[in-house]
Structure formats: structure tokens, C-alpha cells
């Protein structure tokens, strides 16, 4: 059985999953598989997947389980993800969690940990209302909490920063409701399997990162012993 790092990031919208993933993939040299990014790219490229996903995403609803599960199991089976992965945004429902467990078991792999970043609803709303994303690099900013050096421009290459379509107030409220109903039960699901690690996402990005990195480093050491 493989002893690579097979990690999942879960948490409400705006918890900082993407922000932390950028740092953790660097720390541990892991391929990053983010369902939201995959789906947004599919919409931009007008693929069949994008056409299926768009109406759900625009409303803040989840894309059907079978549609997203197929995409993710295929990504996990690719050569890139063979030596470990950081999965962000999947699973988001109990059927997705069961499908992932079955897919990993069939490949004789197992999860190392599920990292839950917790943030209350009011903070989610504040963060998502001010979030801006580079159209080219995908780097995420916040107009007040993490502003770019030059307003509206990415620090990396000067590309334009835009607001995501689903970061409008009414869609944020819907996404939060969907999170509480569909995704929150996964905390119990993974707790029962001894995989859940909780982190306080209200701390600064650096503090959250330090805590998660230390936990993963320990898990990796334990795995190697
Ligand atoms: P997805 O793209 O996965 O969105 P999400 O889970 O709602 O998460 P976000 O990307 O909004 O937030 P994040 O936690 O990454 O926060 P970030 O780091 O950007 O999914 C979008 C849609 O796709 C779904 O609604 C659904 O329709 C569909 N979908 C995806 N997966 C699916 C699945 N498995 N099944 C079905 N449908 C699926 O940070 C947010 C802001 O806060 C930024 O501005 C950042 O600068 C700031 N910030 C971050 N950390 C901190 C901090 N510690 N302190 C202060 N500010 C911070």
C-alpha cells in the first residue's frame, strides 16, 4: 500500500482552502486537484462538462454527484496524482465521499487526512464579497484583507483581477446553505474514520498555514515509521 500524502481540504466557501492549498502544494510538492477550478476552466472552454456545470454553479448549487465524481476519479488515476494529491472541493456530499472511498480502495490507496478549515458564516460573507482573482494566474486576493500591490492587478504578472460570478451576495447565501446541508455532515463521516483534522480558519493565512503544515509533517513522519 502506498504511503504517499493523500489529502483532502474541506470547509465552507471562503474558508481559505485555495489560499492554503497554494502554500501546501509548494511545501509538500503535491499535485493540486480543485473541483471549482476544473469546473470553471470547463465553462471557460465551453466543454460538455462546462455546459452541464454552469447553471448549477451560477445558482450556488452543487453539480450532480455523478458528473463531478467521474471527473475526480479520473484525475486521481492519472500519472500526476499517483504519488499523492491535495484534493480541494471534493467530496462535498456523502455519496461523493463513498464513491471516493470505493475508488481509492479499488486502487489499494488510502487517505492520509481530511483537513477541515472552519470559519463562521459572517466571516465567509465578508471574505467572498471582497475576493478578487487574477484572470491569468488564478492568484486569489482580498480587497481589504490581502490587497494586491496595485489595485485591480495581479502581483505576479499584472493581469486583471475579477470577481467570481458566484461571489455575488445572494449566491454566497445559497452556497452557505448548501454547505451546511450537504457538506458539513462529512466532518462526522471522517471523524468516525479517524481522519479528520480541524483548523481555526479565522486566524491569519500564515498562522493557519503554519498549523496545517506542522500537522501534515507529523502525519508524514508517523506514516514513515
Ligand atoms: P469552489 O470553487 O470549490 O468554491 P468553494 O468551496 O465555495 O470555495 P471557494 O473557492 O469559494 O473558497 P476557498 O475556501 O478556496 O477560499 P479562498 O482561499 O479563495 O466551488 C464552486 C462551485 O463549484 C460550487 O458552488 C459548486 O457549484 C461546484 N462544485 C465544486 N466542487 C463540487 C463538488 N464536489 N460537487 C458538486 N459541485 C461542486 O479565500 C476566500 C477569500 O478570503 C480570499 O479573498 C482570500 O484572500 C481571503 N482569505 C483566505 N484566507 C484568509 C484568512 N485566513 N484570513 C483572512 N482572509 C483570508
Short mmCIF file of C-alpha atoms and ligand atoms in Angstrom, two decimals, residues 11-20 35-37 39-40 56-57 60-65 68 88-92 96 123 127-128 130-132 140-142 145-146 164 166-167 175 201-205 208, ligand 1:
data_model
loop_
_atom_site.label_atom_id
_atom_site.label_comp_id
_atom_site.label_asym_id
_atom_site.label_seq_id
_atom_site.Cartn_x
_atom_site.Cartn_y
_atom_site.Cartn_z
CA UNK A 11 -14.58 23.76 4.71
CA UNK A 12 -17.22 26.34 3.91
CA UNK A 13 -16.91 28.54 0.83
CA UNK A 14 -14.32 31.22 1.52
CA UNK A 15 -12.68 29.31 4.38
CA UNK A 16 -9.31 29.77 2.69
CA UNK A 17 -8.96 26.34 1.08
CA UNK A 18 -7.48 27.73 -2.13
CA UNK A 19 -5.25 30.14 -0.20
CA UNK A 20 -3.83 27.32 1.91
CA UNK A 35 -13.02 20.86 -8.41
CA UNK A 36 -14.02 24.53 -8.61
CA UNK A 37 -11.02 25.34 -10.83
CA UNK A 39 -15.31 23.28 -13.47
CA UNK A 40 -14.57 26.98 -14.11
CA UNK A 56 -25.72 24.83 -11.08
CA UNK A 57 -22.64 26.89 -10.26
CA UNK A 60 -24.65 28.35 -5.95
CA UNK A 61 -25.93 24.77 -6.16
CA UNK A 62 -23.85 21.61 -6.37
CA UNK A 63 -23.16 19.95 -9.69
CA UNK A 64 -24.75 16.43 -9.73
CA UNK A 65 -22.69 13.79 -7.88
CA UNK A 68 -18.17 15.50 -10.67
CA UNK A 88 -9.93 20.67 -2.74
CA UNK A 89 -13.71 20.75 -3.12
CA UNK A 90 -14.33 17.02 -3.32
CA UNK A 91 -16.05 15.22 -1.73
CA UNK A 92 -18.87 17.61 -0.92
CA UNK A 96 -19.24 11.57 -3.20
CA UNK A 123 -16.66 35.88 8.02
CA UNK A 127 -14.26 37.29 2.59
CA UNK A 128 -16.18 36.30 -0.52
CA UNK A 130 -14.08 41.18 -1.23
CA UNK A 131 -12.37 38.33 -3.08
CA UNK A 132 -10.72 39.06 -6.42
CA UNK A 140 -6.53 34.99 -5.06
CA UNK A 141 -6.66 38.41 -3.32
CA UNK A 142 -9.00 40.27 -1.00
CA UNK A 145 -7.55 41.59 3.86
CA UNK A 146 -4.96 40.73 1.19
CA UNK A 164 -16.11 35.38 -9.43
CA UNK A 166 -20.72 33.10 -7.67
CA UNK A 167 -19.37 35.70 -5.23
CA UNK A 175 -23.64 28.34 -1.18
CA UNK A 201 -9.66 29.37 9.72
CA UNK A 202 -10.31 32.76 11.36
CA UNK A 203 -6.60 33.17 12.10
CA UNK A 204 -4.27 34.87 9.63
CA UNK A 205 -3.36 32.93 6.46
CA UNK A 208 -3.45 28.74 9.50
P1 LIG B 1 -15.30 26.03 -5.30
O1 LIG B 1 -14.54 26.79 -6.29
O2 LIG B 1 -14.70 24.79 -4.72
O3 LIG B 1 -15.74 27.04 -4.19
P2 LIG B 1 -15.87 26.95 -2.59
O4 LIG B 1 -15.71 25.66 -1.93
O5 LIG B 1 -17.16 27.63 -2.36
O6 LIG B 1 -14.63 27.63 -2.09
P3 LIG B 1 -14.03 28.95 -2.53
O7 LIG B 1 -13.12 28.77 -3.71
O8 LIG B 1 -15.13 29.99 -2.70
O9 LIG B 1 -13.25 29.41 -1.24
P4 LIG B 1 -11.87 28.96 -0.59
O10 LIG B 1 -12.15 28.20 0.66
O11 LIG B 1 -10.95 28.33 -1.60
O12 LIG B 1 -11.32 30.39 -0.15
P5 LIG B 1 -10.14 31.30 -0.75
O13 LIG B 1 -8.81 30.73 -0.41
O14 LIG B 1 -10.41 31.67 -2.16
O15 LIG B 1 -16.71 25.56 -5.90
C1 LIG B 1 -17.51 26.44 -6.68
C2 LIG B 1 -18.75 25.72 -7.17
O16 LIG B 1 -18.39 24.57 -7.98
C3 LIG B 1 -19.68 25.13 -6.11
O17 LIG B 1 -20.55 26.10 -5.58
C4 LIG B 1 -20.40 24.03 -6.91
O18 LIG B 1 -21.41 24.57 -7.73
C5 LIG B 1 -19.31 23.49 -7.80
N1 LIG B 1 -18.61 22.34 -7.21
C6 LIG B 1 -17.29 22.30 -6.82
N2 LIG B 1 -16.99 21.10 -6.29
C7 LIG B 1 -18.11 20.36 -6.34
C8 LIG B 1 -18.45 19.03 -5.92
N3 LIG B 1 -17.55 18.22 -5.33
N4 LIG B 1 -19.70 18.59 -6.09
C9 LIG B 1 -20.63 19.37 -6.69
N5 LIG B 1 -20.39 20.63 -7.11
C10 LIG B 1 -19.15 21.13 -6.94
O19 LIG B 1 -10.33 32.60 0.20
C11 LIG B 1 -11.51 33.41 0.13
C12 LIG B 1 -11.13 34.91 0.40
O20 LIG B 1 -10.70 35.06 1.75
C13 LIG B 1 -9.96 35.40 -0.47
O21 LIG B 1 -10.24 36.73 -0.85
C14 LIG B 1 -8.73 35.31 0.44
O22 LIG B 1 -7.77 36.31 0.13
C15 LIG B 1 -9.34 35.55 1.82
N6 LIG B 1 -8.68 34.74 2.88
C16 LIG B 1 -8.26 33.45 2.78
N7 LIG B 1 -7.76 33.03 3.96
C17 LIG B 1 -7.88 34.08 4.84
C18 LIG B 1 -7.56 34.27 6.22
N8 LIG B 1 -7.01 33.29 6.95
N9 LIG B 1 -7.84 35.48 6.78
C19 LIG B 1 -8.39 36.47 6.04
N10 LIG B 1 -8.72 36.36 4.73
C20 LIG B 1 -8.48 35.17 4.13
#
